[in-house]
mmCIF file of C-alpha atoms in Angstrom:
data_model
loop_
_atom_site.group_PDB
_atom_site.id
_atom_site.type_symbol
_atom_site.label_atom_id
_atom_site.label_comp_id
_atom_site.label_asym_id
_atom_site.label_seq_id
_atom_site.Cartn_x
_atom_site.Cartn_y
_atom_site.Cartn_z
ATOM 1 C CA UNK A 1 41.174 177.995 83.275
ATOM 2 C CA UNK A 2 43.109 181.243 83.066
ATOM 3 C CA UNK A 3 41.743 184.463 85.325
ATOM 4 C CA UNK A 4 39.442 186.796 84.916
ATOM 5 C CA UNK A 5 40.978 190.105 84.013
ATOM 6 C CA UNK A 6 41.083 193.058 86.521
ATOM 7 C CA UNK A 7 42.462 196.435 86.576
ATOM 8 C CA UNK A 8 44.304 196.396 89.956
ATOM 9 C CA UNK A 9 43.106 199.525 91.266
ATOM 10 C CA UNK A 10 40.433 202.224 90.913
ATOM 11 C CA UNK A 11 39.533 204.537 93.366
ATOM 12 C CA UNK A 12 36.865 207.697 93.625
ATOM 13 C CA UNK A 13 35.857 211.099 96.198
ATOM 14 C CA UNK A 14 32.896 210.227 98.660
ATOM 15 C CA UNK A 15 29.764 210.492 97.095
ATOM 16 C CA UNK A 16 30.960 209.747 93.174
ATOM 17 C CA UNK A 17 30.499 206.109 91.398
ATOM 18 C CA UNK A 18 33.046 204.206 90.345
ATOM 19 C CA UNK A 19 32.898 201.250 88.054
ATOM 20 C CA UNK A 20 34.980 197.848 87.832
ATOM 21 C CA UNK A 21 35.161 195.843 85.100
ATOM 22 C CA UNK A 22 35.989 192.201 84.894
ATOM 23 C CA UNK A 23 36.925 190.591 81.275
ATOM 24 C CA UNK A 24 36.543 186.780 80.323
ATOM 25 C CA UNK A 25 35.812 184.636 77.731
ATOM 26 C CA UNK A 26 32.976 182.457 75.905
ATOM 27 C CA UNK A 27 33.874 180.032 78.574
ATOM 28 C CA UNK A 28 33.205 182.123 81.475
ATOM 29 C CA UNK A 29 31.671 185.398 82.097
ATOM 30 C CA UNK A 30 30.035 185.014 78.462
ATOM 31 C CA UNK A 31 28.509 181.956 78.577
ATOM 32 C CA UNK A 32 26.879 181.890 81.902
ATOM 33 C CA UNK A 33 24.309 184.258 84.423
ATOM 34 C CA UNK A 34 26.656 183.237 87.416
ATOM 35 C CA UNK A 35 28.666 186.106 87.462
ATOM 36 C CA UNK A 36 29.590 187.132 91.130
ATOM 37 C CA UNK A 37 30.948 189.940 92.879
ATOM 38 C CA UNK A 38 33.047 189.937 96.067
ATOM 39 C CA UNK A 39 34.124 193.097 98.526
ATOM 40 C CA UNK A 40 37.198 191.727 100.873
ATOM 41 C CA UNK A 41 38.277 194.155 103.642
ATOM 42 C CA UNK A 42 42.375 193.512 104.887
ATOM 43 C CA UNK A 43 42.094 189.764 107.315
ATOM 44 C CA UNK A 44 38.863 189.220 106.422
ATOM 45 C CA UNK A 45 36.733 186.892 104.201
ATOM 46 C CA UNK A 46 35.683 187.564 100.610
ATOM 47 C CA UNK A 47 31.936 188.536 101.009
ATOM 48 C CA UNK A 48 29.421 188.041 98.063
ATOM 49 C CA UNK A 49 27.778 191.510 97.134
ATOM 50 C CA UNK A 50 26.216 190.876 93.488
ATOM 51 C CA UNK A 51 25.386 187.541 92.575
ATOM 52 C CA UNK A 52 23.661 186.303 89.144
ATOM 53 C CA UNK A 53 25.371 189.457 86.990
ATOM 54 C CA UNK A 54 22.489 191.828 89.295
ATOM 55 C CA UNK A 55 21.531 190.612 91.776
ATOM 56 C CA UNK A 56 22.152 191.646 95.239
ATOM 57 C CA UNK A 57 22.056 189.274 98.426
ATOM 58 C CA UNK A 58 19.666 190.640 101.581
ATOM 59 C CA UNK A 59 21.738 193.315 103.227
ATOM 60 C CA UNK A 60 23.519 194.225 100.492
ATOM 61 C CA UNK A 61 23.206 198.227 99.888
ATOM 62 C CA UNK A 62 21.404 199.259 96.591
ATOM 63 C CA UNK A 63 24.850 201.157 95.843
ATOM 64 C CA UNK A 64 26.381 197.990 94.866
ATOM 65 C CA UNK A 65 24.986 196.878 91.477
ATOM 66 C CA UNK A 66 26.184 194.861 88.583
ATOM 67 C CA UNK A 67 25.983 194.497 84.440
ATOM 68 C CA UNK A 68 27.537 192.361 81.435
ATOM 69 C CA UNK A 69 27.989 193.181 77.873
ATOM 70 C CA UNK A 70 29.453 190.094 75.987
ATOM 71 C CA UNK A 71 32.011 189.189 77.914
ATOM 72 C CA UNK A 72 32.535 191.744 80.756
ATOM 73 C CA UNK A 73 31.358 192.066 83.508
ATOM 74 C CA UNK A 74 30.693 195.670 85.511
ATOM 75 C CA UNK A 75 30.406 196.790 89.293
ATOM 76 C CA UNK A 76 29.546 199.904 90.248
ATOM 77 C CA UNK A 77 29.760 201.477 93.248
ATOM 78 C CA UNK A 78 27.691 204.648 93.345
ATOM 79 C CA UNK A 79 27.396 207.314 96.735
ATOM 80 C CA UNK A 80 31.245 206.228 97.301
ATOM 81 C CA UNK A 81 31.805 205.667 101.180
ATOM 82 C CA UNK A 82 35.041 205.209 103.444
ATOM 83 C CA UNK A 83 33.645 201.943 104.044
ATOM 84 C CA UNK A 84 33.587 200.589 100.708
ATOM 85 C CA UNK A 85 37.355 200.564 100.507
ATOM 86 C CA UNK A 86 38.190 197.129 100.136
ATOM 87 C CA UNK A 87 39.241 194.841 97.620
ATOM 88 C CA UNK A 88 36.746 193.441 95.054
ATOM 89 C CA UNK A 89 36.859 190.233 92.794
ATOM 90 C CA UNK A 90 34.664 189.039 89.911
ATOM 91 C CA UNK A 91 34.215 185.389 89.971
ATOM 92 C CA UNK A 92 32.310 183.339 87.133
ATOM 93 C CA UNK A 93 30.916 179.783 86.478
ATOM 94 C CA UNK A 94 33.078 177.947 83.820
ATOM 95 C CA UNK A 95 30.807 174.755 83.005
ATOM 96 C CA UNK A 96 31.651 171.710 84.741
ATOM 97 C CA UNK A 97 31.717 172.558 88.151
ATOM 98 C CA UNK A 98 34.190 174.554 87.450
ATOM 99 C CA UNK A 99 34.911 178.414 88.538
ATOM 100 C CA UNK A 100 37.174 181.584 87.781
ATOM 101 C CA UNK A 101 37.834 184.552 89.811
ATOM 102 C CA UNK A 102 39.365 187.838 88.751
ATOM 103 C CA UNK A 103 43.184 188.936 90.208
ATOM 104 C CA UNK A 104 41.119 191.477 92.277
ATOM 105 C CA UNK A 105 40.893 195.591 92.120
ATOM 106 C CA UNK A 106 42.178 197.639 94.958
ATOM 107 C CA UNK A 107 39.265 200.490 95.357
ATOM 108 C CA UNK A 108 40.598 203.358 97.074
ATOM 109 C CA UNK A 109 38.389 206.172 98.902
ATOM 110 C CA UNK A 110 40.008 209.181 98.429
ATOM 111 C CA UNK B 1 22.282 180.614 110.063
ATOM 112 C CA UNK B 2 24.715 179.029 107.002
ATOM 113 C CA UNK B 3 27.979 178.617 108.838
ATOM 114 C CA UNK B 4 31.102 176.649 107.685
ATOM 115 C CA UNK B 5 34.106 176.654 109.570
ATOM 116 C CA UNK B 6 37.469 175.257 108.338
ATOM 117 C CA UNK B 7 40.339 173.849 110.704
ATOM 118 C CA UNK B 8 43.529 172.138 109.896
ATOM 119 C CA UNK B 9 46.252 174.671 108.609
ATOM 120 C CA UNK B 10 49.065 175.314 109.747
ATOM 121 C CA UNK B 11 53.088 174.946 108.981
ATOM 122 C CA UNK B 12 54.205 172.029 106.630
ATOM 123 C CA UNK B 13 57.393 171.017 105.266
ATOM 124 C CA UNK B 14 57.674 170.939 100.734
ATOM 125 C CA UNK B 15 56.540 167.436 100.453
ATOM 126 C CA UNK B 16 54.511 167.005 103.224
ATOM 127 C CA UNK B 17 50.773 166.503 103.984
ATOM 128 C CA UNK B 18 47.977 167.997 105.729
ATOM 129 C CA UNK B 19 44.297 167.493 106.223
ATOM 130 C CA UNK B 20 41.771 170.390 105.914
ATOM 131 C CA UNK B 21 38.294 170.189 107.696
ATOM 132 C CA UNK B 22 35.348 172.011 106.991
ATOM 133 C CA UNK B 23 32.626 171.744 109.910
ATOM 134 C CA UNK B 24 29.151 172.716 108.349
ATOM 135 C CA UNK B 25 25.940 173.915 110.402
ATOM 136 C CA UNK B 26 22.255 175.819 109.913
ATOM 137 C CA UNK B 27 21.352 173.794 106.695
ATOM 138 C CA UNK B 28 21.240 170.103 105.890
ATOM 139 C CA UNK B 29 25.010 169.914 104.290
ATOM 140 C CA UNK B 30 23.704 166.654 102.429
ATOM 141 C CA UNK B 31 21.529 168.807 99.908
ATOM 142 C CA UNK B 32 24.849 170.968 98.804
ATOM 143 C CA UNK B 33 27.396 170.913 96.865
ATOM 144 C CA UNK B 34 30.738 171.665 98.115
ATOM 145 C CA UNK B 35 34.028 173.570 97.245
ATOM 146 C CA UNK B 36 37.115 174.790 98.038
ATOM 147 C CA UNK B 37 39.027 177.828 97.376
ATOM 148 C CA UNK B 38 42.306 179.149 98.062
ATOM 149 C CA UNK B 39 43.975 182.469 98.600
ATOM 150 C CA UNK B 40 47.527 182.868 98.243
ATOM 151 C CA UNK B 41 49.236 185.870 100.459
ATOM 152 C CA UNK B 42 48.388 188.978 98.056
ATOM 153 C CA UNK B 43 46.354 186.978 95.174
ATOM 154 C CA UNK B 44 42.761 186.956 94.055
ATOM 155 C CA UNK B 45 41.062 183.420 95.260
ATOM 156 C CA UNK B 46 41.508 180.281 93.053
ATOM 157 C CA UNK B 47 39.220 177.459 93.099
ATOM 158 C CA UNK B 48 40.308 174.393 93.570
ATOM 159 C CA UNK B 49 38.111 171.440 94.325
ATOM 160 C CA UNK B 50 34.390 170.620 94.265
ATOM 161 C CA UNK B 51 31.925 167.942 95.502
ATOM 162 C CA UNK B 52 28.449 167.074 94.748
ATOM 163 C CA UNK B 53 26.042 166.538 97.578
ATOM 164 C CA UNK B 54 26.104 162.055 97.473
ATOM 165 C CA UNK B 55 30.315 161.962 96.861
ATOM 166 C CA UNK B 56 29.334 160.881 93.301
ATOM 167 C CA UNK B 57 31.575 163.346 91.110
ATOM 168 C CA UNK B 58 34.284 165.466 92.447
ATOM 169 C CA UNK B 59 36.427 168.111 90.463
ATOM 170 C CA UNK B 60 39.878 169.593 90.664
ATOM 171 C CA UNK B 61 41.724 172.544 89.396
ATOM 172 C CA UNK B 62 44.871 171.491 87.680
ATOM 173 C CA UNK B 63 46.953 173.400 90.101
ATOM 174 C CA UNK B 64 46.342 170.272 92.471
ATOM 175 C CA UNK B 65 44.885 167.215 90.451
ATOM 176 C CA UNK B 66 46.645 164.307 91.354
ATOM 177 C CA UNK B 67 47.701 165.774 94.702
ATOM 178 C CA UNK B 68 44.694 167.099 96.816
ATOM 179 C CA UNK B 69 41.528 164.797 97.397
ATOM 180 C CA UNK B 70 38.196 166.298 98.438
ATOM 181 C CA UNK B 71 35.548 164.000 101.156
ATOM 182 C CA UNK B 72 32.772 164.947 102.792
ATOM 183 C CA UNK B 73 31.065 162.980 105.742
ATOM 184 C CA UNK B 74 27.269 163.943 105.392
ATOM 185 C CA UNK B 75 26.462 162.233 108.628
ATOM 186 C CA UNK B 76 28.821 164.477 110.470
ATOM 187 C CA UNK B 77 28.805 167.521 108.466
ATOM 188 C CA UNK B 78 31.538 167.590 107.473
ATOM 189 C CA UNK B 79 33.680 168.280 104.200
ATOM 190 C CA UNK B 80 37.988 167.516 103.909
ATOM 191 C CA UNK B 81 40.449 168.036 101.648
ATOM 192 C CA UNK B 82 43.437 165.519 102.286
ATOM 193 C CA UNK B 83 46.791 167.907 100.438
ATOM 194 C CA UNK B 84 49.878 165.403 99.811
ATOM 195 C CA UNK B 85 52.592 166.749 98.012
ATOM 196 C CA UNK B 86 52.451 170.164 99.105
ATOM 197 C CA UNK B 87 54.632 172.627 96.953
ATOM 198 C CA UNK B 88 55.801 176.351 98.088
ATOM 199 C CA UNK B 89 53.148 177.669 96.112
ATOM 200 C CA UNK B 90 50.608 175.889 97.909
ATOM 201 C CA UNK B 91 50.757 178.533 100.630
ATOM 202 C CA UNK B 92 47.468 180.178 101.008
ATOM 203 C CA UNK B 93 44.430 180.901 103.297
ATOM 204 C CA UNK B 94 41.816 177.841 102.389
ATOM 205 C CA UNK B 95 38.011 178.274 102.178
ATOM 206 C CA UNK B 96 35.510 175.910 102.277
ATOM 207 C CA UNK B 97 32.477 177.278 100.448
ATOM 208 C CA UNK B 98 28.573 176.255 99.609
ATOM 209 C CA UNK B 99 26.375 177.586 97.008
ATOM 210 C CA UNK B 100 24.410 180.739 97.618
ATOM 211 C CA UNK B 101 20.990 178.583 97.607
ATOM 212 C CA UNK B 102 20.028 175.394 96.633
ATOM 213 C CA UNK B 103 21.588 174.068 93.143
ATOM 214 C CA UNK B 104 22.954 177.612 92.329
ATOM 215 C CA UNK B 105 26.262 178.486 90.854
ATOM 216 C CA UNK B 106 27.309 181.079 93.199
ATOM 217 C CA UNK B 107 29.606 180.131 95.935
ATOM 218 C CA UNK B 108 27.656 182.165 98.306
ATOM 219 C CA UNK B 109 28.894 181.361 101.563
ATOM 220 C CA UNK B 110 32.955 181.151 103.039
ATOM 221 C CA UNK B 111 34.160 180.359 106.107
ATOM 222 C CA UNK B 112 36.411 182.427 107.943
ATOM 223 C CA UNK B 113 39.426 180.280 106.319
ATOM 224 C CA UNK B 114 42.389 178.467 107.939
ATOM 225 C CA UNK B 115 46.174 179.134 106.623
ATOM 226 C CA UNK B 116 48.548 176.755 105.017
ATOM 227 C CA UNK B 117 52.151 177.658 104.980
ATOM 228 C CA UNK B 118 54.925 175.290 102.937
ATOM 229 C CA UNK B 119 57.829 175.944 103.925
ATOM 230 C CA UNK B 120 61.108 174.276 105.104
#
C-alpha cells in the first residue's frame, strides 16, 4: 500500500482556518468512511481528532472538523490557536485489515 | 479508562531480534482487534501488523512479512510482536493500538510507544 499524500506544511495567524488535505485512491480514502485524523505534538503520541471522515471523539474541540470529495480527504482547523501547532496525519482503512497513513503536515501558528 | 502500554525496545544489532509487549487494561482486550504501528525518526506512522480478537487471522505489511510475528495472550492481556531479522530501517518508535470502539476501523487508541533502534 503506498501513502497517503500530504503537503508537508501549512500554517495560518491566530484566529484564521486552515485546511489539510490528504489524497488516496479507490483503495483507500475512496472506498471507505474510516478516514481518520491525527494531531501529534514533538515526543508525544499521535492523538485521534476526526474519526469516520466527521466525526469528532469526546473532547475534541468543534474547531477540528473533517470532509471527503472522491478521494481526498480535508481537515480544517478554524479559530487557529498556538496550541494547535503540531503535526497532523490522515490515516485510512484499505480493506483487509489493512491501513494507510499520510507522510504528515507540519501546521505552523504564526 | 482504554490504556495500552508497550515495553520491549531498545538497542539491537542488524540481524538481531527483539520482542515487543503490549500490556492492555480498562476493557476486555479479548473483544478487540489488535495492531501495530510504527514511526520511524521524522516519518508519518506505518502500519504494520494486525490481529483479530480469537488469534484466528493475523495481517502484515510487506515491510515485515516473513520477519515480524504478531501474539496476543487474552488471558493476560496482553498483545507481542516477536521482530527477527531486524534491518536499519526498522528503527522506529512502536505502537500498539485498538480500535476506537467495538468492531470499528479506526485505530482509536495508542500507547505511549517504546523505541527500537538497529544499529551496529
Amino acid at each position: 500500500q503506498s501513502a497517503l499524500t500530504q503537503p508537508p506544511s501549512a500554517s495560518g495567524s491566530p484566529g484564521q482556518s486552515v485546511t489539510i488535505s490528504c489524497s488516496g485512491t479507490s483503495s483507500d480514502v475512496g472506498g471507505y468512511k474510516y478516514v481518520s485524523w491525527y494531531q501529534q505534538h514533538p515526543g508525544k503520541a499521535p492523538k485521534l481528532m476526526i474519526y469516520e471522515v466527521s466525526k469528532r471523539p469526546a473532547g475534541v474541540p468543534d474547531r477540528f472538523s473533517g470532509s471527503k470529495s472522491g478521494y481526498t480527504a480535508s481537515l480544517t482547523v478554524s479559530g487557529l490557536r498556538a496550541e494547535d501547532e503540531a503535526e497532523y496525519y490522515c490515516s485510512s482503512y484499505a480493506g483487509s485489515n489493512n491501513w494507510v497513513f499520510g507522510g504528515g503536515t507540519k501546521l505552523a501558528v504564526l | 479508562q482504554v490504556q495500552v502500554v508497550e515495553s520491549g525496545g531498545g538497542l539491537v544489532k542488524p540481524g538481531g531480534s527483539l520482542r515487543l509487549s503490549c500490556a492492555a487494561s480498562g476493557f476486555i482486550f479479548s473483544d478487540y482487534y489488535m495492531n501495530w504501528i510504527r514511526q520511524a525518526p521524522g516519518k508519518g506512522p506505518e502500519w504494520i501488523s494486525y490481529i483479530d480478537s480469537s488469534s484466528s487471522y493475523t495481517n502484515y505489511a510487506d515491510s515485515v512479512k516473513g520477519r515480524f510475528t504478531i501474539s496476543r495472550d487474552n488471558a493476560k492481556n496482553s498483545l507481542f510482536l516477536q521482530m527477527n531479522s531486524l534491518r536499519a530501517e526498522d528503527t522506529a518508535v512502536y505502537y500498539c493500538s485498538r480500535a476506537f470502539f467495538y468492531d470499528s476501523r479506526t485505530l482509536g487508541y495508542w500507547g505511549q510507544g517504546t523505541l527500537v533502534t538497529v544499529s551496529s
